[in-house]
Structure formats: C-alpha cells, structure tokens
Short mmCIF file of C-alpha atoms and ligand atoms in Angstrom, two decimals:
data_model
loop_
_atom_site.label_atom_id
_atom_site.label_comp_id
_atom_site.label_asym_id
_atom_site.label_seq_id
_atom_site.Cartn_x
_atom_site.Cartn_y
_atom_site.Cartn_z
CA MET A 29 0.39 -0.03 0.30
CA PRO A 30 1.45 3.05 -0.42
CA THR A 31 1.38 4.67 2.71
CA ASN A 32 3.41 5.16 5.92
CA ASP A 33 -0.38 5.87 7.74
CA SER A 34 -0.35 4.24 10.42
CA TRP A 35 -4.54 5.02 10.00
CA LEU A 36 -4.31 2.94 7.13
CA THR A 37 -4.13 -0.25 7.47
CA VAL A 38 -4.64 -3.75 5.66
CA ARG A 39 -6.76 -6.58 6.23
CA ASP A 40 -7.70 -9.21 4.06
CA GLY A 41 -6.69 -7.27 1.62
CA HIS A 42 -9.26 -4.54 2.52
CA LEU A 43 -7.84 -0.71 2.93
CA CYS A 44 -9.08 -0.05 6.27
CA PHE A 45 -9.22 3.69 7.60
CA ASP A 46 -9.95 4.04 11.72
CA GLY A 47 -9.75 0.16 12.13
CA ALA A 48 -13.12 0.65 9.81
CA ASP A 49 -12.95 -2.00 6.59
CA ILE A 50 -14.09 0.33 4.31
CA VAL A 51 -15.21 -2.91 1.81
CA GLU A 52 -18.01 -3.86 4.19
CA VAL A 53 -18.79 -0.05 4.85
CA ALA A 54 -19.68 0.27 1.27
CA GLY A 55 -21.51 -2.83 1.65
CA GLY A 56 -23.83 -0.70 3.08
CA ALA A 57 -23.66 3.38 1.94
CA GLU A 58 -24.13 4.30 -1.49
CA THR A 59 -20.47 6.16 -3.00
CA PRO A 60 -19.51 8.51 -3.21
CA PHE A 61 -19.31 8.74 0.78
CA TYR A 62 -17.12 10.43 3.12
CA LEU A 63 -15.97 8.41 5.48
CA PHE A 64 -14.25 10.38 8.96
CA SER A 65 -12.67 8.93 12.30
CA GLU A 66 -13.37 11.00 15.30
CA ARG A 67 -10.28 9.17 16.94
CA ARG A 68 -8.25 10.97 14.13
CA LEU A 69 -10.43 13.84 15.10
CA ARG A 70 -9.86 14.23 18.76
CA HIS A 71 -5.75 13.27 17.84
CA ASN A 72 -5.38 16.43 16.04
CA ILE A 73 -6.80 18.49 17.71
CA ALA A 74 -4.81 16.82 21.31
CA GLY A 75 -1.68 17.78 19.30
CA LEU A 76 -2.69 20.83 18.53
CA GLN A 77 -3.54 21.36 22.33
CA GLU A 78 -0.58 19.77 22.95
CA ALA A 79 1.82 21.74 20.89
CA PHE A 80 1.22 24.62 21.89
CA GLY A 81 -0.21 24.18 25.39
CA ARG A 82 2.54 23.82 26.54
CA ARG A 83 4.46 26.78 25.73
CA SER A 84 2.12 29.27 25.78
CA PRO A 85 -0.71 28.39 28.34
CA ARG A 86 -2.81 31.46 27.68
CA SER A 87 -3.06 30.59 24.18
CA GLU A 88 -7.11 29.42 22.82
CA ILE A 89 -7.24 26.99 19.37
CA PHE A 90 -9.99 28.38 17.50
CA TYR A 91 -11.01 25.39 14.59
CA ALA A 92 -11.17 27.15 11.16
CA SER A 93 -15.02 25.63 10.89
CA LYS A 94 -14.89 26.84 7.03
CA ALA A 95 -12.54 23.42 7.03
CA CYS A 96 -15.90 20.77 7.60
CA SER A 97 -19.05 22.90 10.01
CA ASN A 98 -20.58 19.47 9.11
CA LEU A 99 -22.84 19.75 12.98
CA TRP A 100 -21.13 15.95 14.14
CA PHE A 101 -17.63 17.58 12.96
CA LEU A 102 -18.26 20.43 15.33
CA ASN A 103 -19.81 18.47 18.66
CA VAL A 104 -16.55 16.47 18.36
CA VAL A 105 -14.85 19.82 18.05
CA ARG A 106 -16.53 21.45 20.90
CA ASP A 107 -16.17 18.15 23.10
CA ALA A 108 -12.53 18.24 22.57
CA GLY A 109 -12.31 20.99 24.70
CA ILE A 110 -11.44 23.94 21.95
CA ASN A 111 -13.12 26.79 19.74
CA LEU A 112 -14.19 27.88 16.61
CA GLU A 113 -13.87 30.61 14.41
CA VAL A 114 -16.42 31.48 11.76
CA ASN A 115 -16.52 33.65 8.53
CA SER A 116 -20.17 34.20 8.35
CA GLY A 117 -23.57 33.96 10.38
CA GLY A 118 -24.60 30.80 8.63
CA GLU A 119 -21.13 29.32 9.96
CA LEU A 120 -21.71 30.98 13.40
CA GLU A 121 -25.74 29.54 13.25
CA LYS A 122 -23.95 26.18 13.23
CA ALA A 123 -21.31 27.30 15.79
CA LEU A 124 -24.32 27.64 18.44
CA ARG A 125 -26.42 24.83 17.11
CA ALA A 126 -23.06 22.51 17.99
CA GLY A 127 -22.96 24.28 21.46
CA PHE A 128 -20.76 26.22 21.65
CA GLU A 129 -20.73 29.54 23.86
CA PRO A 130 -20.10 33.36 21.85
CA ARG A 131 -17.64 33.97 24.13
CA GLN A 132 -16.01 30.63 22.18
CA VAL A 133 -16.18 32.06 19.20
CA VAL A 134 -13.93 34.94 16.39
CA PHE A 135 -16.30 35.98 13.60
CA ASN A 136 -13.88 36.33 10.16
CA GLY A 137 -15.07 37.23 7.05
CA VAL A 138 -13.82 39.77 4.07
CA ALA A 139 -17.53 40.75 3.44
CA LYS A 140 -19.87 40.99 6.80
CA THR A 141 -22.75 42.12 6.00
CA ARG A 142 -25.29 44.21 8.17
CA ALA A 143 -27.34 41.50 9.39
CA GLU A 144 -24.29 39.26 9.94
CA ILE A 145 -22.34 42.37 11.96
CA ALA A 146 -25.72 42.83 14.23
CA ALA A 147 -26.09 38.55 14.89
CA ALA A 148 -22.15 38.76 16.07
CA ILE A 149 -22.68 41.49 18.34
CA ARG A 150 -25.77 40.55 19.75
CA VAL A 151 -24.75 36.89 20.76
CA GLY A 152 -21.94 38.48 22.25
CA VAL A 153 -18.67 36.75 20.51
CA ARG A 154 -15.25 36.69 21.92
CA ALA A 155 -13.88 39.19 18.94
CA LEU A 156 -14.54 40.99 15.25
CA LEU A 157 -12.11 40.18 12.78
CA VAL A 158 -11.72 43.56 10.99
CA ASP A 159 -11.41 43.65 7.71
CA SER A 160 -10.69 47.50 6.28
CA LEU A 161 -11.17 50.32 7.42
CA HIS A 162 -14.81 50.96 6.26
CA GLU A 163 -15.62 46.96 8.16
CA LEU A 164 -14.47 48.94 11.60
CA GLY A 165 -17.24 52.09 10.84
CA ARG A 166 -20.08 49.52 9.61
CA ILE A 167 -18.95 47.23 12.20
CA ALA A 168 -18.84 51.00 14.52
CA ALA A 169 -22.42 51.66 13.53
CA VAL A 170 -24.34 48.55 13.80
CA ALA A 171 -23.17 48.72 17.00
CA ALA A 172 -24.58 51.64 18.09
CA GLU A 173 -27.89 50.14 16.71
CA VAL A 174 -27.74 47.83 18.91
CA GLY A 175 -26.90 48.84 21.69
CA ARG A 176 -24.05 46.54 23.10
CA PRO A 177 -19.92 47.32 22.15
CA ALA A 178 -18.57 45.37 19.36
CA PHE A 179 -14.68 43.77 20.48
CA VAL A 180 -12.59 44.55 17.25
CA ALA A 181 -9.61 43.06 16.43
CA PRO A 182 -8.82 44.18 12.91
CA ARG A 183 -7.06 41.66 10.29
CA ILE A 184 -3.44 43.38 9.11
CA ASP A 185 -1.92 42.35 5.94
CA VAL A 186 1.66 41.87 7.53
CA HIS A 187 3.05 41.64 3.60
CA VAL A 188 4.88 37.64 4.13
CA PRO A 189 5.17 35.73 0.87
CA THR A 190 4.67 31.94 1.43
CA ALA A 191 5.36 29.18 -1.26
CA THR A 192 1.72 27.90 -1.55
CA HIS A 193 -0.84 27.38 -3.83
CA PRO A 194 -1.67 31.03 -4.96
CA GLY A 195 -5.18 30.70 -4.29
CA LEU A 196 -4.10 30.52 -1.01
CA GLU A 197 -2.05 32.84 -0.23
CA THR A 198 -3.58 35.78 1.86
CA ALA A 199 -1.86 38.02 3.27
CA HIS A 200 1.06 39.31 0.23
CA GLY A 201 -1.10 42.00 -0.98
CA GLY A 202 -4.09 40.11 -1.90
CA LYS A 203 -8.07 40.92 -0.94
CA ALA A 204 -7.95 39.87 2.93
CA GLY A 205 -6.72 42.74 5.74
CA ILE A 206 -6.24 45.99 6.56
CA ASP A 207 -2.80 47.62 4.55
CA ARG A 208 -0.35 47.35 7.26
CA ASP A 209 0.62 51.38 6.80
CA ALA A 210 -3.49 51.86 8.12
CA ALA A 211 -3.04 49.66 11.22
CA ALA A 212 -2.44 52.40 13.36
CA GLU A 213 -5.88 54.50 12.07
CA ALA A 214 -7.19 51.84 12.54
CA PHE A 215 -6.60 51.05 16.11
CA ARG A 216 -6.98 55.02 16.21
CA ARG A 217 -10.35 54.79 15.33
CA ALA A 218 -11.44 51.61 17.67
CA ALA A 219 -10.18 53.50 20.62
CA ALA A 220 -11.92 56.57 19.98
CA ASP A 221 -15.39 55.05 19.09
CA PRO A 222 -17.01 54.16 21.86
CA GLY A 223 -19.40 51.87 21.02
CA LEU A 224 -15.95 49.78 19.56
CA GLU A 225 -13.21 47.70 21.81
CA PRO A 226 -10.09 46.93 20.16
CA VAL A 227 -8.74 44.22 22.00
CA GLY A 228 -6.62 41.90 19.70
CA LEU A 229 -4.34 41.93 16.10
CA HIS A 230 -5.38 39.52 13.56
CA LEU A 231 -3.34 38.17 11.04
CA HIS A 232 -3.86 34.86 8.51
CA ILE A 233 -0.82 34.79 5.85
CA GLY A 234 -2.17 31.65 4.24
CA SER A 235 -3.24 27.42 3.67
CA GLN A 236 -0.90 24.64 3.58
CA ILE A 237 2.07 26.58 4.57
CA THR A 238 5.54 24.52 4.46
CA SER A 239 8.25 26.56 6.37
CA VAL A 240 8.14 28.16 9.57
CA ASP A 241 9.88 31.24 8.48
CA PRO A 242 6.77 32.77 7.11
CA TYR A 243 5.90 32.66 10.37
CA ARG A 244 8.31 33.95 11.75
CA GLN A 245 8.52 36.75 9.47
CA ALA A 246 4.58 38.06 10.08
CA LEU A 247 4.69 37.01 14.01
CA SER A 248 7.43 40.17 14.47
CA ASN A 249 5.54 42.41 11.54
CA ALA A 250 2.14 42.07 13.53
CA LEU A 251 4.14 42.10 17.18
CA ASP A 252 5.87 45.90 15.56
CA LEU A 253 2.57 47.23 14.44
CA VAL A 254 1.43 45.22 18.28
CA ASP A 255 4.02 47.73 19.59
CA GLU A 256 3.11 51.12 16.54
CA VAL A 257 -0.87 50.76 17.39
CA GLU A 258 -0.66 50.76 21.30
CA ALA A 259 1.87 53.43 21.05
CA ALA A 260 -0.72 55.96 18.76
CA ALA A 261 -4.01 54.62 19.61
CA GLY A 262 -2.99 54.30 23.61
CA VAL A 263 -4.36 51.12 24.35
CA ARG A 264 -2.98 48.05 25.04
CA LEU A 265 -3.90 44.63 22.93
CA GLN A 266 -5.16 41.09 25.13
CA PHE A 267 -3.98 39.06 22.13
CA VAL A 268 -2.71 38.42 18.91
CA ASP A 269 -4.56 35.66 16.58
CA CYS A 270 -2.06 34.46 14.18
CA GLY A 271 -4.59 32.41 12.06
CA GLY A 272 -4.52 28.99 10.34
CA GLY A 273 -2.37 27.70 7.82
CA PHE A 274 -0.35 24.78 8.81
CA ALA A 275 0.09 22.35 6.62
CA VAL A 276 -0.64 18.67 5.62
CA PRO A 277 1.59 16.06 3.77
CA TYR A 278 -1.00 15.19 1.15
CA ARG A 279 2.65 13.06 -0.77
CA GLU A 280 5.00 11.68 1.33
CA SER A 281 7.64 12.62 -0.23
CA SER A 282 8.34 15.32 -3.76
CA PRO A 283 8.60 13.80 -6.83
CA SER A 284 10.98 16.64 -7.63
CA GLY A 285 12.50 17.09 -4.71
CA ALA A 286 11.01 20.52 -4.88
CA ALA A 287 11.60 22.92 -2.21
CA ALA A 288 7.99 24.55 -2.96
CA ASP A 289 5.86 21.25 -3.59
CA TYR A 290 3.48 22.64 -0.88
CA PHE A 291 1.67 19.24 -1.38
CA CYS A 292 4.81 17.82 0.30
CA SER A 293 5.01 19.10 3.90
CA ARG A 294 7.55 17.72 6.80
CA VAL A 295 6.69 20.55 9.33
CA SER A 296 5.44 19.16 12.52
CA LEU A 297 2.65 21.16 15.10
CA ASP A 298 5.79 21.08 17.81
CA GLU A 299 7.37 23.44 14.63
CA TYR A 300 5.36 25.79 14.30
CA ALA A 301 4.30 25.97 18.23
CA ALA A 302 8.51 26.02 18.63
CA THR A 303 8.35 28.99 16.24
CA ILE A 304 4.90 31.44 17.26
CA CYS A 305 5.55 30.78 20.70
CA GLY A 306 8.69 31.55 20.56
CA VAL A 307 8.77 34.34 18.68
CA LEU A 308 5.98 35.85 20.87
CA GLU A 309 7.32 34.98 24.46
CA ALA A 310 10.82 36.45 23.36
CA ARG A 311 8.61 39.74 22.76
CA ARG A 312 5.41 39.65 24.35
CA PRO A 313 4.53 37.03 27.05
CA ASP A 314 1.79 39.60 27.87
CA LEU A 315 -0.20 38.73 24.73
CA ALA A 316 -2.41 35.44 24.66
CA LEU A 317 -2.31 33.60 21.98
CA PHE A 318 -5.02 32.74 19.42
CA ILE A 319 -4.38 30.39 16.25
CA GLU A 320 -7.54 29.20 13.66
CA PRO A 321 -5.97 25.91 12.61
CA GLY A 322 -8.62 24.13 9.90
CA ARG A 323 -6.82 21.96 7.87
CA SER A 324 -4.36 20.60 9.91
CA ILE A 325 -7.96 19.66 12.09
CA ALA A 326 -9.80 18.19 9.93
CA ALA A 327 -7.53 16.85 6.60
CA THR A 328 -6.85 13.24 7.69
CA SER A 329 -9.63 13.29 9.79
CA GLY A 330 -11.49 11.90 7.04
CA VAL A 331 -11.39 9.80 3.02
CA LEU A 332 -13.50 9.96 0.83
CA VAL A 333 -14.32 6.64 -0.78
CA THR A 334 -15.51 6.57 -4.69
CA ARG A 335 -16.92 3.34 -7.36
CA VAL A 336 -14.92 3.13 -10.75
CA GLU A 337 -18.40 2.82 -12.53
CA ASN A 338 -16.41 3.24 -16.48
CA GLU A 339 -13.37 2.22 -18.06
CA LYS A 340 -12.25 2.27 -21.32
CA THR A 341 -8.80 2.50 -23.48
CA LYS A 342 -7.74 4.80 -25.71
CA ARG A 343 -5.05 5.55 -28.67
CA THR A 344 -2.71 8.64 -28.04
CA ARG A 345 -1.57 10.25 -31.34
CA ASP A 346 0.50 13.07 -32.13
CA ARG A 347 -0.10 16.57 -33.98
CA GLU A 348 0.37 14.60 -37.53
CA GLY A 349 -2.28 11.66 -35.86
CA ARG A 350 -0.25 8.99 -35.51
CA VAL A 351 -0.22 6.51 -32.79
CA VAL A 352 2.03 6.53 -30.19
CA GLY A 353 0.33 4.56 -27.48
CA GLU A 354 -2.73 4.18 -25.75
CA GLU A 355 -4.39 4.87 -21.85
CA ARG A 356 -6.36 3.06 -19.66
CA TRP A 357 -9.05 4.95 -17.96
CA LEU A 358 -11.11 4.70 -14.99
CA THR A 359 -14.23 7.63 -14.96
CA ILE A 360 -15.56 7.43 -10.98
CA ASP A 361 -18.74 8.43 -9.61
CA ALA A 362 -17.02 11.26 -7.59
CA GLY A 363 -15.69 14.77 -9.64
CA PHE A 364 -15.59 18.70 -8.55
CA ASN A 365 -19.43 18.14 -7.37
CA THR A 366 -18.20 15.42 -4.69
CA LEU A 367 -14.62 17.06 -4.57
CA LEU A 368 -14.31 21.01 -6.19
CA GLU A 369 -10.48 21.00 -5.24
CA HIS A 370 -9.14 18.63 -8.03
CA THR A 371 -10.29 21.00 -10.46
CA ASN A 372 -10.26 24.66 -8.80
CA TYR A 373 -7.14 24.67 -7.13
CA ARG A 374 -5.56 21.26 -9.01
CA TRP A 375 -5.43 19.74 -5.92
CA TYR A 376 -3.74 16.49 -5.00
CA PHE A 377 -5.15 13.49 -3.01
CA ARG A 378 -3.58 9.94 -2.57
CA THR A 379 -5.25 7.35 -3.66
CA ILE A 380 -5.98 4.14 -2.78
CA VAL A 381 -8.28 1.21 -4.36
CA ALA A 382 -9.34 -0.33 -1.21
CA ALA A 383 -10.22 -4.48 -1.81
CA ARG A 384 -7.13 -4.37 -3.63
CA ALA A 385 -4.44 -2.87 -0.99
CA ASP A 386 -2.40 -5.69 -0.97
CA GLU A 387 -1.99 -6.01 -4.29
CA PRO A 388 1.38 -3.56 -5.98
CA ALA A 389 0.00 -0.59 -7.40
CA ASP A 390 1.84 -0.13 -10.96
CA ALA A 391 -0.49 0.00 -13.38
CA GLU A 392 -0.69 3.19 -14.67
CA PHE A 393 -4.26 4.54 -15.14
CA ARG A 394 -5.89 7.82 -16.70
CA LEU A 395 -8.51 8.53 -13.43
CA ALA A 396 -11.42 11.15 -14.27
CA GLY A 397 -14.78 12.42 -12.17
CA PRO A 398 -18.34 11.64 -13.64
CA LEU A 399 -19.31 15.30 -15.47
CA CYS A 400 -19.25 16.40 -18.82
CA ASP A 401 -16.43 18.53 -18.65
CA GLY A 402 -13.48 16.85 -20.10
CA GLY A 403 -11.14 18.64 -16.51
CA ASP A 404 -13.16 16.67 -14.76
CA VAL A 405 -9.38 14.72 -14.44
CA PHE A 406 -7.50 14.03 -11.43
CA ALA A 407 -4.44 15.42 -11.64
CA GLY A 408 -1.34 12.14 -11.68
CA ASP A 409 0.59 10.75 -9.46
CA ASP A 410 4.12 12.14 -9.07
CA ASP A 411 3.29 15.16 -10.88
CA THR A 412 2.55 12.48 -14.49
CA PRO A 413 -0.61 12.75 -15.58
CA TYR A 414 -1.32 8.30 -14.07
CA ARG A 415 -2.49 6.84 -11.07
CA ARG A 416 -0.52 3.93 -10.31
CA PHE A 417 -3.77 1.29 -9.18
CA PRO A 418 -2.95 -2.63 -8.93
CA ALA A 419 -3.64 -3.78 -12.66
CA GLY A 420 -7.20 -5.33 -11.85
CA THR A 421 -8.49 -2.38 -10.99
CA SER A 422 -12.16 -2.08 -12.61
CA VAL A 423 -15.52 -1.83 -13.06
CA GLY A 424 -16.77 -1.67 -9.55
CA ASP A 425 -13.78 -0.72 -7.49
CA LEU A 426 -14.03 1.72 -4.72
CA VAL A 427 -10.79 4.07 -5.37
CA VAL A 428 -10.47 5.75 -1.61
CA PHE A 429 -8.84 10.05 -1.31
CA LEU A 430 -7.11 10.09 1.66
CA ASP A 431 -6.84 13.02 3.67
CA ALA A 432 -9.71 14.54 2.30
CA GLY A 433 -11.57 15.69 5.49
CA GLY A 434 -10.97 19.07 5.09
CA TYR A 435 -12.40 22.07 2.48
CA THR A 436 -13.74 19.35 0.66
CA LEU A 437 -17.92 18.00 2.29
CA GLU A 438 -17.99 22.23 2.69
CA MET A 439 -17.48 22.69 -0.97
CA MET A 440 -19.85 19.92 -2.50
CA ASN A 441 -22.51 21.50 -4.94
CA ASP A 442 -25.09 19.36 -7.03
CA TYR A 443 -23.94 20.49 -10.24
CA ASN A 444 -25.35 17.74 -13.50
CA ALA A 445 -28.35 17.04 -10.83
CA ARG A 446 -25.73 14.81 -9.31
CA PRO A 447 -26.87 14.68 -5.41
CA ARG A 448 -24.53 15.87 -2.66
CA ALA A 449 -22.75 12.92 -0.97
CA GLY A 450 -23.16 11.80 2.04
CA ALA A 451 -20.31 10.71 5.11
CA ARG A 452 -20.98 8.90 7.92
CA ALA A 453 -17.69 8.49 10.76
CA VAL A 454 -16.42 5.44 13.01
CA THR A 455 -16.92 6.50 16.37
CA LEU A 456 -14.91 5.99 19.29
CA ALA A 457 -16.41 2.46 19.90
CA GLY A 458 -15.92 1.48 16.53
CA ASP A 459 -19.55 1.91 14.69
CA VAL A 460 -19.85 3.79 12.08
CA VAL A 461 -22.87 5.97 11.89
CA GLU A 462 -23.89 8.32 9.81
CA VAL A 463 -23.71 12.29 10.16
CA ARG A 464 -24.80 13.06 6.79
CA ARG A 465 -27.47 12.02 4.99
CA ARG A 466 -26.80 11.41 0.92
CA GLU A 467 -29.41 13.74 -1.27
CA THR A 468 -32.29 12.30 -2.78
CA SER A 469 -33.20 13.42 -6.56
CA SER A 470 -36.16 15.50 -4.84
CA ASP A 471 -33.25 17.19 -2.94
CA LEU A 472 -32.03 18.72 -6.74
CA PHE A 473 -35.06 19.70 -7.73
CA ALA A 474 -36.07 21.63 -3.53
CA PHE A 475 -35.35 25.38 -4.38
CA ASP A 476 -36.67 25.45 -8.25
CA LEU A 477 -39.58 27.73 -8.90
CA THR A 478 -41.89 27.04 -11.14
CA PRO A 479 -44.17 30.35 -12.51
CA GLY A 480 -46.58 30.58 -15.14
CA PHE A 481 -45.98 26.39 -14.77
CA GLU A 482 -48.62 25.67 -12.73
CA PRO A 483 -51.35 24.87 -13.61
C1 PLP B 520 -8.47 34.21 8.43
C2 PLP B 520 -8.78 32.08 7.78
N1 PLP B 520 -8.51 31.61 9.66
C3 PLP B 520 -8.09 30.68 9.25
C4 PLP B 520 -8.63 30.01 8.05
C5 PLP B 520 -7.49 27.78 8.49
O1 PLP B 520 -6.56 27.56 7.79
P1 PLP B 520 -6.54 25.99 7.53
O2 PLP B 520 -7.17 25.45 6.98
O3 PLP B 520 -4.67 26.32 6.55
O4 PLP B 520 -5.96 26.14 8.79
C6 PLP B 520 -8.15 30.16 7.32
C7 PLP B 520 -8.40 30.16 5.87
O5 PLP B 520 -7.55 29.99 5.05
C8 PLP B 520 -8.47 31.62 7.03
O6 PLP B 520 -9.16 32.71 5.85
#
C-alpha cells in the first residue's frame, strides 16, 4: 500500500481507516461518501493542544470551521475543548447549534453584511476580526444600533510571501485585511469609538504553509505593529491571532524534490508551535496567542470513498494523428461536484483501491470524474497524468481518496444534477454512524420554482 499512514491498515486485502473495513462500510452505503474518524479528529486536536499549550499556556485554539462545518464534526470539536472561528452568519448559526458559547467564537470574513455583524454583536462573540477601515465604521454603526459594544481585532496584511498555492495565499497584498500602513489608523478609530473595544490584532498568512519561516516573519511584523498601534491609539491589546495554515502532508515525498512542493510538508505541529510561541514569548509574553487551524484538524480525519463506474482504453496520437500509445481510463462516481478542490486548485489527494490494498500499485490509469467537463480529470501521481493502481483495477472497485476531510464536504455542489454525497463516521467505540445523509433526487429540485407553469 503506497503510504506510511498508521491510521490506514490492511485486513484481508481490504483498506481499513481507523480500523473500519472500507469495503464493508461501502456494502451498506451508496458511493460516493465521506468517512470520518472521530479518534483521528480528536488526535489532531490533542496534538495542537499539546504543542501550543505546553509552550504558551494562555494560547487558545479556534478551529476554522470553514474546513468542515458538519454538525457532528463540530460537536466533536466542542467536546474536545477548543473554540471556533466562523466566517459567515451561517457558520455562526452552526456554531451555536453545535453548542459553542458565543465567547468561544471569533468572527472573520472579508464582506460581512450588517445583518451578520448585528447577529455576532447581539450574541456576544469574543471578537469581530475587521477586514477594512470601511468595515470598522460599519461595525461601529451596527454596535450603536444594537446598543452593545463590539470587541474588535483588526486583521492586518503583514505582507509576507509564502510558497503555497497562489489561491491560498492571504497576506501578501491580496484581498484580505487592512494594509499595514493603515493599521495605526484602524486602532486609533476603534479606540476613539465608544461602541468599539480593540482587543487584539489578527493576521492569517494563508493555508498549507509548508515552512515555519513565514510565520516567524509574519509574527515579528505583527508585533512591530502591535507596538506601533498601542502607542498610536493608547490601547493595550489582549491577544494576537496568528490565523491558521499549518500544512498537511498530502504527499509523503516530492517527486521533483522541489523545496516549494506545497503538497509535501515535513513540518510538525511542534515546529510550528516552537516558532510561533518562541517569537511571542520573547517579545510579548503578556499577549495571549490565538490560532485558527482548519486543515490540520480536518484533512486527515476523513477519506472519500468512490466507485469505478466506467472503463476504456484510448489510443494516444501525435499532432499528425499517428498512434503513439494507449491509455487506460477509469471513471469514478465523484468529480468536482464532490471534490471541488481537485479542479479549482488542481489539488492532489493520494488514492488507494480499497479491495486491492495489498496488491502492487504499478499499472498506470487516467482517473476521471463523472461530469461532462473535459477538465474533470484527476491530477496523476508524481506529477504525471497517471494514477498508479493494481493492474486488475476495474469497474466496481472502490477508489479511496486520502486526507479528504478538509475543504471538501463543505464545497460539494449538485452540478450535472448529481446528488451531494453523504458522510459516515467511525466512532470511538468503532461503530460506523451516518453523519450526513446523501441527497435524494427530490433535493435536486427542492429550491426550483416554476412560475407560469403551475396548473
Ligand atoms: C482567516 C482564516 N483563518 C484560518 C483559516 C484556516 O486555515 P487552515 O485551514 O490552513 O488552517 C483560514 C483559511 O484559509 C482563514 O482564511
């Protein structure tokens, strides 16, 4: 089996995730479906609690619920004892439904509506993270209407480049956050407004950051700004929120050996914590540290189980139309309707054929999704166009995508009128329970209206 992941084992040739035989689970569930592991989820949270808590006892973890906001998932997160970062009114509602106290929630977002701001202030979230000077004014106005103070932490673009996918970089002149030169002004305005209380400074440099250096730089820049804004605005901040971004090893090694292969991370949680807590403790041990990890909690806690529905062999031709070879194609029942990241960011997820987990994976296949788009073809292994599977892989086989618990379930859609997938979870007791029902065909037109066609 092409992985060293100890959460994946093989029993009677079948791939097991946290001990659950995936072939058996798929016997009672329609594919595609996500399969989570409660034990793995708790393990990921405990790793962060240990790494950061040991070094900064006043650190607090706010799980970035955008990575997976399924209610069962959020209940486990709450029960594991950490807080929540939300990015919309909808995520705030889910947080409250899952039993989080408002004081456990920080509210992010780059286009918060007045209604979302009012809801956040009314329930009393811990802090609103402010994306612009305009938004600061909007929050002040809404706080006055609601008649309650708003605790704010301006989000500052600390201008640090990262080597992640460009779509995941957020603090290098992109759309998020306040320009660093306007930071002092933001805090001055917040301090001067009777409805606002500036409590912290927020930064988030991006997702899947495979080196600690950007964190060292970003936090140093942020602490320079804390000194500056405290002097300028006459305030004393309570916390610095360092955001998320800790990387997941989607690949165990880099095919090209490239240092900037963002799929291949070798940085441990301990190293992230040592860097971040080290910088903070050296300069401002009085400040509490907030972090907002999403991917590092969610990704490895789930896999996606899909089935091969079609196969073919097609010849490959050169520009003149001469046959130069042939390719075997497998088409599975999940495409970018179920795993959007595979096309929007060309994301790479390792795959294993569940019932052939002990066979050598040495035959090359093109792997495609079921959608009508020519682009619904999965990236290959090792930067080739091909996935390596056992030679006998064919229609009916289950293809399992690993590390698929983060930024996946959240992004499903019903393009081509394909019902969104369901989800199951392996509990601590080893039972497999349903945590999201699969959509039915009536869900597909539940929101459509037909004015003019009613009898
Ligand atoms: C503001 C903010 N905080 C936290 C996160 C979580 O990042 P990650 O899932 O990489 O930990 C994100 C996602 O990019 C974000 O935009």
